[in-house]
C-alpha positions as semicolon CSV with decimal commas, in nm:
position;residue;x (nm);y (nm);z (nm)
1;M;0,470;-4,389;-1,369
2;I;0,192;-4,140;-1,290
3;R;-0,100;-4,313;-1,117
4;V;-0,439;-4,159;-1,193
5;L;-0,778;-4,231;-1,036
6;L;-1,106;-4,122;-1,200
7;V;-1,414;-4,029;-0,998
8;D;-1,730;-3,936;-1,189
9;D;-2,086;-4,064;-1,169
10;Q;-2,116;-4,085;-1,549
11;P;-1,945;-4,395;-1,696
12;L;-1,925;-4,233;-2,039
13;I;-1,734;-3,936;-1,898
14;R;-1,491;-4,170;-1,721
15;S;-1,438;-4,365;-2,043
16;G;-1,374;-4,045;-2,234
17;F;-1,106;-3,937;-1,990
18;R;-0,955;-4,282;-1,957
19;A;-0,909;-4,348;-2,329
20;P;-0,625;-4,098;-2,394
21;L;-0,465;-4,167;-2,055
22;D;-0,441;-4,539;-2,129
23;L;-0,242;-4,467;-2,444
24;E;0,044;-4,301;-2,255
25;D;0,346;-4,501;-2,140
26;D;0,402;-4,286;-1,831
27;I;0,040;-4,277;-1,707
28;E;-0,166;-4,555;-1,550
29;V;-0,534;-4,534;-1,454
30;V;-0,541;-4,741;-1,136
31;A;-0,914;-4,729;-1,060
32;E;-1,251;-4,566;-1,128
33;A;-1,537;-4,470;-0,897
34;G;-1,891;-4,346;-0,946
35;D;-1,927;-4,128;-0,637
36;G;-1,713;-3,941;-0,385
37;E;-1,744;-4,196;-0,108
38;E;-1,631;-4,484;-0,327
39;G;-1,364;-4,262;-0,476
40;L;-1,226;-4,167;-0,135
41;A;-1,200;-4,534;-0,037
42;L;-1,019;-4,621;-0,360
43;I;-0,785;-4,325;-0,322
44;K;-0,684;-4,454;0,021
45;D;-0,623;-4,798;-0,128
46;H;-0,431;-4,692;-0,441
47;L;-0,266;-4,362;-0,335
48;P;-0,273;-4,212;-0,686
49;H;-0,058;-3,916;-0,778
50;V;-0,358;-3,747;-0,941
51;A;-0,728;-3,785;-0,865
52;L;-0,963;-3,647;-1,130
53;I;-1,286;-3,585;-0,938
54;D;-1,622;-3,456;-1,058
55;I;-1,764;-3,172;-0,849
56;Q;-2,126;-3,284;-0,839
57;M;-2,194;-3,651;-0,759
58;P;-2,435;-3,857;-0,551
59;V;-2,356;-3,992;-0,203
60;M;-2,058;-3,756;-0,154
61;D;-1,977;-3,468;-0,384
62;G;-1,630;-3,385;-0,509
63;I;-1,581;-3,086;-0,280
64;E;-1,644;-3,288;0,035
65;A;-1,422;-3,568;-0,095
66;T;-1,149;-3,310;-0,160
67;R;-1,180;-3,169;0,193
68;R;-1,134;-3,517;0,338
69;I;-0,834;-3,587;0,117
70;A;-0,672;-3,257;0,217
71;A;-0,734;-3,329;0,586
72;D;-0,574;-3,676;0,575
73;P;-0,193;-3,665;0,619
74;T;-0,160;-4,009;0,460
75;L;-0,301;-3,863;0,136
76;A;-0,061;-3,567;0,116
77;G;0,080;-3,698;-0,211
78;V;-0,259;-3,704;-0,383
79;H;-0,323;-3,404;-0,609
80;V;-0,692;-3,344;-0,671
81;V;-0,804;-3,196;-1,000
82;M;-1,175;-3,116;-1,018
83;L;-1,383;-3,193;-1,326
84;T;-1,649;-2,936;-1,409
85;N;-1,878;-2,794;-1,674
86;Y;-1,880;-2,428;-1,772
87;G;-2,223;-2,398;-1,612
88;M;-2,092;-2,498;-1,268
89;D;-1,853;-2,209;-1,210
90;E;-1,999;-2,126;-0,869
91;Y;-1,846;-2,441;-0,726
92;V;-1,494;-2,403;-0,859
93;F;-1,351;-2,154;-0,613
94;E;-1,503;-2,349;-0,325
95;A;-1,322;-2,655;-0,458
96;L;-0,989;-2,468;-0,465
97;R;-1,044;-2,354;-0,107
98;A;-1,120;-2,715;-0,011
99;G;-0,776;-2,820;-0,133
100;A;-0,804;-2,892;-0,506
101;A;-0,490;-2,831;-0,710
102;G;-0,699;-2,698;-0,997
103;F;-0,977;-2,794;-1,231
104;L;-1,051;-2,907;-1,584
105;V;-1,360;-2,860;-1,797
106;K;-1,506;-3,183;-1,926
107;D;-1,474;-3,089;-2,292
108;I;-1,096;-3,056;-2,265
109;V;-0,901;-3,185;-2,564
110;P;-0,684;-3,496;-2,505
111;E;-0,353;-3,310;-2,542
112;D;-0,450;-3,061;-2,273
113;L;-0,573;-3,340;-2,047
114;L;-0,240;-3,521;-2,068
115;H;-0,050;-3,198;-2,001
116;A;-0,273;-3,120;-1,703
117;V;-0,223;-3,462;-1,547
118;R;0,155;-3,429;-1,574
119;V;0,146;-3,076;-1,432
120;A;-0,068;-3,187;-1,137
121;A;0,154;-3,490;-1,072
122;R;0,451;-3,253;-1,035
123;G;0,263;-3,069;-0,764
124;D;0,197;-2,757;-0,968
125;A;-0,142;-2,587;-0,963
126;L;-0,364;-2,567;-1,270
127;L;-0,434;-2,199;-1,218
128;A;-0,305;-2,031;-1,530
129;P;-0,594;-2,067;-1,781
130;S;-0,800;-1,754;-1,844
131;I;-1,117;-1,922;-1,720
132;T;-0,954;-1,965;-1,378
133;R;-0,855;-1,600;-1,365
134;K;-1,214;-1,504;-1,441
135;L;-1,337;-1,727;-1,162
136;I;-1,089;-1,579;-0,918
137;H;-1,205;-1,232;-1,016
138;R;-1,568;-1,327;-0,968
139;Y;-1,542;-1,511;-0,640
140;V;-1,269;-1,317;-0,466
141;A;-1,388;-0,969;-0,562
142;Q;-1,558;-0,967;-0,223
143;P;-1,358;-1,224;-0,026
144;P;-1,444;-1,329;0,329
145;P;-1,245;-1,150;0,597
146;A;-0,901;-1,308;0,624
147;S;-0,614;-1,217;0,851
148;S;-0,303;-1,085;0,682
149;A;-0,095;-1,152;0,994
150;A;0,045;-1,475;0,850
151;L;0,178;-1,285;0,549
152;E;0,397;-1,079;0,781
153;E;0,615;-1,389;0,823
154;L;0,707;-1,375;0,454
155;T;1,009;-1,189;0,329
156;S;0,951;-0,916;0,070
157;R;1,082;-1,145;-0,204
158;E;0,857;-1,430;-0,093
159;R;0,558;-1,195;-0,096
160;E;0,650;-1,081;-0,445
161;A;0,681;-1,441;-0,566
162;V;0,345;-1,535;-0,414
163;A;0,178;-1,234;-0,574
164;L;0,315;-1,333;-0,914
165;A;0,206;-1,694;-0,864
166;A;-0,143;-1,565;-0,787
167;R;-0,142;-1,392;-1,125
168;G;-0,095;-1,733;-1,287
169;L;0,279;-1,711;-1,357
170;S;0,491;-2,025;-1,366
171;N;0,819;-2,054;-1,176
172;D;1,012;-1,972;-1,493
173;Q;0,800;-1,661;-1,552
174;I;0,837;-1,555;-1,188
175;A;1,214;-1,597;-1,222
176;D;1,220;-1,378;-1,533
177;H;1,010;-1,109;-1,366
178;M;1,218;-1,105;-1,046
179;V;1,550;-1,152;-1,231
180;I;1,639;-1,465;-1,035
181;S;1,689;-1,830;-1,125
182;P;1,389;-2,066;-1,159
183;M;1,526;-2,266;-0,866
184;T;1,531;-1,957;-0,645
185;A;1,175;-1,874;-0,754
186;K;1,067;-2,226;-0,660
187;T;1,244;-2,189;-0,324
188;H;1,057;-1,865;-0,252
189;I;0,725;-2,033;-0,332
190;N;0,802;-2,343;-0,127
191;R;0,909;-2,139;0,175
192;A;0,594;-1,931;0,151
193;M;0,383;-2,248;0,138
194;T;0,556;-2,378;0,451
195;K;0,513;-2,053;0,642
196;L;0,147;-2,017;0,545
197;H;0,070;-2,388;0,596
198;A;-0,060;-2,414;0,240
199;R;-0,111;-2,769;0,119
200;D;-0,011;-2,678;-0,236
201;R;0,031;-2,392;-0,479
202;A;-0,344;-2,360;-0,533
203;Q;-0,410;-2,295;-0,167
204;L;-0,122;-2,050;-0,161
205;V;-0,293;-1,853;-0,438
206;V;-0,626;-1,861;-0,254
207;L;-0,456;-1,722;0,057
208;A;-0,295;-1,447;-0,150
209;Y;-0,633;-1,327;-0,271
210;E;-0,819;-1,372;0,057
211;S;-0,555;-1,183;0,254
212;G;-0,555;-0,892;0,012
213;L;-0,196;-0,945;-0,103
214;V;-0,338;-0,960;-0,456
215;A;-0,650;-0,781;-0,576
216;P;-0,859;-0,936;-0,855
217;R;-0,827;-0,760;-1,187
218;N;-1,117;-0,664;-1,407
219;G;-1,177;-0,875;-1,717
């Protein structure tokens, strides 16, 4: 059973997200909160697999709540997915850097919401959609200085796998591109995460761009 916790200051938004989740046999909404501080407390109590958290909220915003979740070893199993509007793009990359596994726009259709929750619960990053690639291009086109020394610990195959992951490829797609098995592709990614001390795949992708391993594409 996938445990989900909703954090948004608008009750109507929470209801809209909860309705399709409650219909699924393998998903349970364990709690709701109206701000980041309340949400963080409930997350510590319920230890959900997935926390759907709004970026902008009173008391404590979603980015700060995400930072605190990422910094707490007892919450390592909690995968944060940020909720945003198209008009709030400037916050999304900051949320990924804070430790979010990805993000969803609030007008997402129910089928995509259910898929996203299951993807996040598996520990995969929600980084493939075109909107995410556009954000990466916009906010990493001039990244802050980042040391590439850590990348020197990666093998050439691990570097290749990380670069492909940063392009939004799944493990199966990485395997096809590198002519290896999906399990080997996953192993390359997991080893790279360990070596680079990345909390999850999303942070691994952020590191790939910030270090210069991958350059944002135009478009």
